[in-house]
GROMACS .gro file of C-alpha atoms in nm:
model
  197
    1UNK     CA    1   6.872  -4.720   0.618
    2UNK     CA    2   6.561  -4.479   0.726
    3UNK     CA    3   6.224  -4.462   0.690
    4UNK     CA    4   6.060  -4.149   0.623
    5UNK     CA    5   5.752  -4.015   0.440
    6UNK     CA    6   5.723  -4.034   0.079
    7UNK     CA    7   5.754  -3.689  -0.061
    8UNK     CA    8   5.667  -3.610  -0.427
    9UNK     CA    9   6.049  -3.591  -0.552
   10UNK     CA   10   6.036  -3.969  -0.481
   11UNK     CA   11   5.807  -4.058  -0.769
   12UNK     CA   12   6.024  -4.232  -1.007
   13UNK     CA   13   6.245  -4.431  -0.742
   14UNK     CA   14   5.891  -4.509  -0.586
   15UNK     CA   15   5.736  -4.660  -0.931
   16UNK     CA   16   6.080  -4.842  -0.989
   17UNK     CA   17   6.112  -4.982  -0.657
   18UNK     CA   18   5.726  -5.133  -0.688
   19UNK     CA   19   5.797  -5.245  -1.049
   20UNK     CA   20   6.112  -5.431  -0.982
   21UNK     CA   21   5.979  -5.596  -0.652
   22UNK     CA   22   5.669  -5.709  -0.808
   23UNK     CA   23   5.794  -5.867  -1.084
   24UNK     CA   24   5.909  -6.238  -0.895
   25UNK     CA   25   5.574  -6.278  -0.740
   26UNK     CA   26   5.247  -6.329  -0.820
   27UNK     CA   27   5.159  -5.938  -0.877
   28UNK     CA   28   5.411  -5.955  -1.156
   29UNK     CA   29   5.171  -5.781  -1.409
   30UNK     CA   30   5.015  -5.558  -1.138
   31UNK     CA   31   5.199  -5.239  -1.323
   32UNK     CA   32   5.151  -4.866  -1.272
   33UNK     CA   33   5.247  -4.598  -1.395
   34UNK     CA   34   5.205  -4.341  -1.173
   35UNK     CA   35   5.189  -4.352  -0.771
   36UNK     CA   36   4.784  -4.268  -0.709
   37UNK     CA   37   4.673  -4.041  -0.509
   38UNK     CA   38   4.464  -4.134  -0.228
   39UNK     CA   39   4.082  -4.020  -0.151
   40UNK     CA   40   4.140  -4.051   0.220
   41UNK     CA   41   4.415  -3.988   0.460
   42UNK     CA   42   4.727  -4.222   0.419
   43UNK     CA   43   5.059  -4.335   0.555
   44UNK     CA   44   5.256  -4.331   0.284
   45UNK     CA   45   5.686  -4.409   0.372
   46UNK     CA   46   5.985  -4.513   0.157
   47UNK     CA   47   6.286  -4.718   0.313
   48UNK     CA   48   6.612  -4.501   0.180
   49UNK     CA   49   6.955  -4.648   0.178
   50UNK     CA   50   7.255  -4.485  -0.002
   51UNK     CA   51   7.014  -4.221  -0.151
   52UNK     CA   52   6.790  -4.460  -0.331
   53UNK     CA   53   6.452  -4.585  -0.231
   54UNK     CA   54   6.488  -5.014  -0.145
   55UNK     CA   55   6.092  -5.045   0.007
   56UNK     CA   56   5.787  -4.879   0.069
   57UNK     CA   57   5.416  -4.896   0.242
   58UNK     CA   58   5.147  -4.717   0.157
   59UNK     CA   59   4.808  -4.751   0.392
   60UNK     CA   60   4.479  -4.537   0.323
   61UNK     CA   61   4.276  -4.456   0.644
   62UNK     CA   62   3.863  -4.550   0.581
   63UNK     CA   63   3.644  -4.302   0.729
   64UNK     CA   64   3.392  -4.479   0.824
   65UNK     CA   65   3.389  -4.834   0.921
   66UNK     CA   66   3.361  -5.061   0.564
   67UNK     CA   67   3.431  -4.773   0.361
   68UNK     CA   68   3.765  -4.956   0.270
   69UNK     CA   69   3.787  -5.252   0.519
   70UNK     CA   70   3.612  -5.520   0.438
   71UNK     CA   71   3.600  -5.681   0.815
   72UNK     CA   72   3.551  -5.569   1.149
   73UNK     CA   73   3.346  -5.299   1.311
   74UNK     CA   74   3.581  -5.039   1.406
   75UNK     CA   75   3.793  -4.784   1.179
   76UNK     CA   76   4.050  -4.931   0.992
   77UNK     CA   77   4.305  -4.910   0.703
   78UNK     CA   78   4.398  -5.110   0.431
   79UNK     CA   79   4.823  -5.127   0.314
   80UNK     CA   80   4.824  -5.093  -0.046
   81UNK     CA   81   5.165  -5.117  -0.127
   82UNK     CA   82   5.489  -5.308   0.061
   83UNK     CA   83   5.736  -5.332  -0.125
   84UNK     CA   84   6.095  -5.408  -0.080
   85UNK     CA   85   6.355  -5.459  -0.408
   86UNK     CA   86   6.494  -5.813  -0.420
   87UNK     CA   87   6.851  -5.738  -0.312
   88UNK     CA   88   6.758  -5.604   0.003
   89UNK     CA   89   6.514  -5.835   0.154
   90UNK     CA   90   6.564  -6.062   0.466
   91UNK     CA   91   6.713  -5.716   0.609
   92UNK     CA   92   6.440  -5.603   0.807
   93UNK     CA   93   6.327  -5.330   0.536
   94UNK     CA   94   5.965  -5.457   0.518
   95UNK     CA   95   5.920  -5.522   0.925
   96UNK     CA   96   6.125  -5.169   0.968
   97UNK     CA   97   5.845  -5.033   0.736
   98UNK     CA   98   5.560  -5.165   0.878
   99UNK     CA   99   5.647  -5.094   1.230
  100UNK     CA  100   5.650  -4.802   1.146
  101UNK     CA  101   5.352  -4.699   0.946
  102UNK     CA  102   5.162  -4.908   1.175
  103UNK     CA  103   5.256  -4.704   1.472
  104UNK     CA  104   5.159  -4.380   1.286
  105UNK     CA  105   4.810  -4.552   1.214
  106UNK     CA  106   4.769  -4.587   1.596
  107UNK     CA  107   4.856  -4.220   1.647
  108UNK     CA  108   4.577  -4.152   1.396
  109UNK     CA  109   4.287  -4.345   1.576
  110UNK     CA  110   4.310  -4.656   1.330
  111UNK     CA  111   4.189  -4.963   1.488
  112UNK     CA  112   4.262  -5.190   1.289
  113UNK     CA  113   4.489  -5.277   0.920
  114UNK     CA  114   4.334  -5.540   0.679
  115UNK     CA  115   4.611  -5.609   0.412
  116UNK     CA  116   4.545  -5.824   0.048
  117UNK     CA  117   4.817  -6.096  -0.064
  118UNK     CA  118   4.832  -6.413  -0.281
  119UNK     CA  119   4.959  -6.702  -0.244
  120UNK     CA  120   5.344  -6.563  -0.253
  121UNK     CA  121   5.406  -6.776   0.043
  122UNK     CA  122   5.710  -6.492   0.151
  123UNK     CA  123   5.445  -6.257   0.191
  124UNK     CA  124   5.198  -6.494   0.335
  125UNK     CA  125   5.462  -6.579   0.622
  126UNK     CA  126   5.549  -6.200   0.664
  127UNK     CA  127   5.209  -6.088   0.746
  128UNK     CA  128   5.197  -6.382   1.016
  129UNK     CA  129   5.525  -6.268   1.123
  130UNK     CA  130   5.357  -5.967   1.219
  131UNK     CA  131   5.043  -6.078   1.368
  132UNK     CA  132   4.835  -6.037   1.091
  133UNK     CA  133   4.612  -6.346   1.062
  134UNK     CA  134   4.446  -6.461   0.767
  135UNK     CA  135   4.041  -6.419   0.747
  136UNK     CA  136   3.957  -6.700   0.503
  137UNK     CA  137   3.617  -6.599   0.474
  138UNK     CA  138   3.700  -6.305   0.282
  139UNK     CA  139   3.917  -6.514   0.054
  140UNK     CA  140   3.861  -6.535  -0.338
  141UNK     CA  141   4.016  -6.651  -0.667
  142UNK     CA  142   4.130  -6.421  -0.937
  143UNK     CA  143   4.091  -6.602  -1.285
  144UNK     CA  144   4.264  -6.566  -1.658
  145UNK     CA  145   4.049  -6.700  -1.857
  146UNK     CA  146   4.182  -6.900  -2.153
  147UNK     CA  147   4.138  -6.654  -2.533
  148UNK     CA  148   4.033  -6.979  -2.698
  149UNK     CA  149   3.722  -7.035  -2.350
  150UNK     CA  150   3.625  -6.711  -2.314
  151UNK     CA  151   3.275  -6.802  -2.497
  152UNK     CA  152   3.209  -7.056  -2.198
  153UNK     CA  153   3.157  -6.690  -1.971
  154UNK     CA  154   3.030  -6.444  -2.262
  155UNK     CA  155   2.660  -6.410  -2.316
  156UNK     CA  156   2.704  -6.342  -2.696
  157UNK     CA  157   2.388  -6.171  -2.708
  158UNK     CA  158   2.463  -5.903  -2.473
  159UNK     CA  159   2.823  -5.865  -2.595
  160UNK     CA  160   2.754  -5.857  -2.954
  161UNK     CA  161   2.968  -5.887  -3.299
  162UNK     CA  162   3.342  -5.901  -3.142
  163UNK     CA  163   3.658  -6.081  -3.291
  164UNK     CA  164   3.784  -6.231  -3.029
  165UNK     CA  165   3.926  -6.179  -2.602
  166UNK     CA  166   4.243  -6.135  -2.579
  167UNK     CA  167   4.234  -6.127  -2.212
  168UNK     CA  168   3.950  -6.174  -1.962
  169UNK     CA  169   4.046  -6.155  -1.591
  170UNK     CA  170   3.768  -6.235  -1.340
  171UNK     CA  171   3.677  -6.264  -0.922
  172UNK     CA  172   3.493  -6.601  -0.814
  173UNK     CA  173   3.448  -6.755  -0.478
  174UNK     CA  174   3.688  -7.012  -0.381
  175UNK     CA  175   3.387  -7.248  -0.419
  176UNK     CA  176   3.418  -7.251  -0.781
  177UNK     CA  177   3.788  -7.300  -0.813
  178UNK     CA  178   3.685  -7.680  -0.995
  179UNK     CA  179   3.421  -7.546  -1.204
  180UNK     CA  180   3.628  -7.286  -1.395
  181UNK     CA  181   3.933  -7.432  -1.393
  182UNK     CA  182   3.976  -7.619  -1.726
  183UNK     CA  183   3.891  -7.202  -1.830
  184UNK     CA  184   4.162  -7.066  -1.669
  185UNK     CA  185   4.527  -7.094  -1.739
  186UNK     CA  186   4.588  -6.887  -1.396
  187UNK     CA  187   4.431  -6.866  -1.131
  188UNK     CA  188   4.559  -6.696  -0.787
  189UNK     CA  189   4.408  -6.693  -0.479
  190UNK     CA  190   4.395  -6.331  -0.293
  191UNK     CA  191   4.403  -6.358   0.088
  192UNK     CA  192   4.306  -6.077   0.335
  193UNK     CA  193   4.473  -6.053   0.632
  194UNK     CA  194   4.396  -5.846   0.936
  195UNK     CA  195   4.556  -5.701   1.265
  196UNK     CA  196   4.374  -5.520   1.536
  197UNK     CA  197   4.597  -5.203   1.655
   0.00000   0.00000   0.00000
């Protein structure tokens, strides 16, 4: 296996590698369609074995301190993506990967990497693995709100004539998670982790 930088030929093994390694955890219906381009300065690498892509990390730089980052005072960067397809994990693709890119954030100045999970405890115990540590503070619930509840959070006078929600996702404070849940039939908790460099 080696790690290099993603190059634009990698596109579609990029998008398939992120599509088929989200879909057994909780980002399972995080799908894109195209690989987005960054405003900043990234780290963006692929794991390649056997001429296929089997993991990647992407990391946008902040410019300024809480342009991106969310904690901390000094420069940072925030990993996007990590990825690694199913058949090829507990091989030391995703630490290979973020050795790696977090080496090349070093070389750019970066102080620190703040990186967003759920409650995927694999992931969860990764990021420990590799001395990220989670900042609870920052911690907060993302909510599906039931079709046939969705009234309980509409103001009807703002919203109008409408037939119906199909779908209403929302953010909340992990203060709240009693309150709304008879609303919600999900309801995952996203985690920020951080590492100084």
């Amino acid at each position: 296996m080696i790690v290099r930088e993603y190059c634009a030929a990698d596109k579609r093994e990029w998008l398939r590698c992120r599509v088929v390694s989200f879909l057994d955890c909780s980002y399972y219906n995080d799908v894109v369609t195209k690989k987005e381009p960054y405003e900043n300065d990234a780290v963006c690498l692929v794991a390649v074995e056997d001429g296929r892509i089997v993991g990647l990390i992407d990391a946008e730089i902040e410019i300024k301190p809480h342009s991106l980052c969310v904690a901390g005072d000094r420069t940072g960067a925030v990993i996007w993506h990590l990825a690694v397809l199913p058949e090829y994990r507990r091989k030391g693709v995703a630490a290979a990967l973020m050795e790696r890119a977090l080496a090349e954030l070093r070389q750019r100045g970066v102080a620190r990497c703040e990186v967003w999970t759920q409650e995927d405890e694999p992931a969860n115990r990764f990021y420990r693995s590799q001395g990220f540590r989670n900042l609870q503070e920052h911690n907060w619930l993302r909510c599906y709100a039931r079709p046939s509840k969705t009234d309980w959070f509409l103001n009807r006078e703002n919203v109008g004539e409408i037939y119906g929600v199909e779908e209403m996702i929302f953010e909340t404070t992990l203060s709240r998670k009693s309150e709304v849940a008879e609303y919600c039939y999900r309801m995952d908790e996203v985690r920020l982790y951080a590492k100084e460099l």
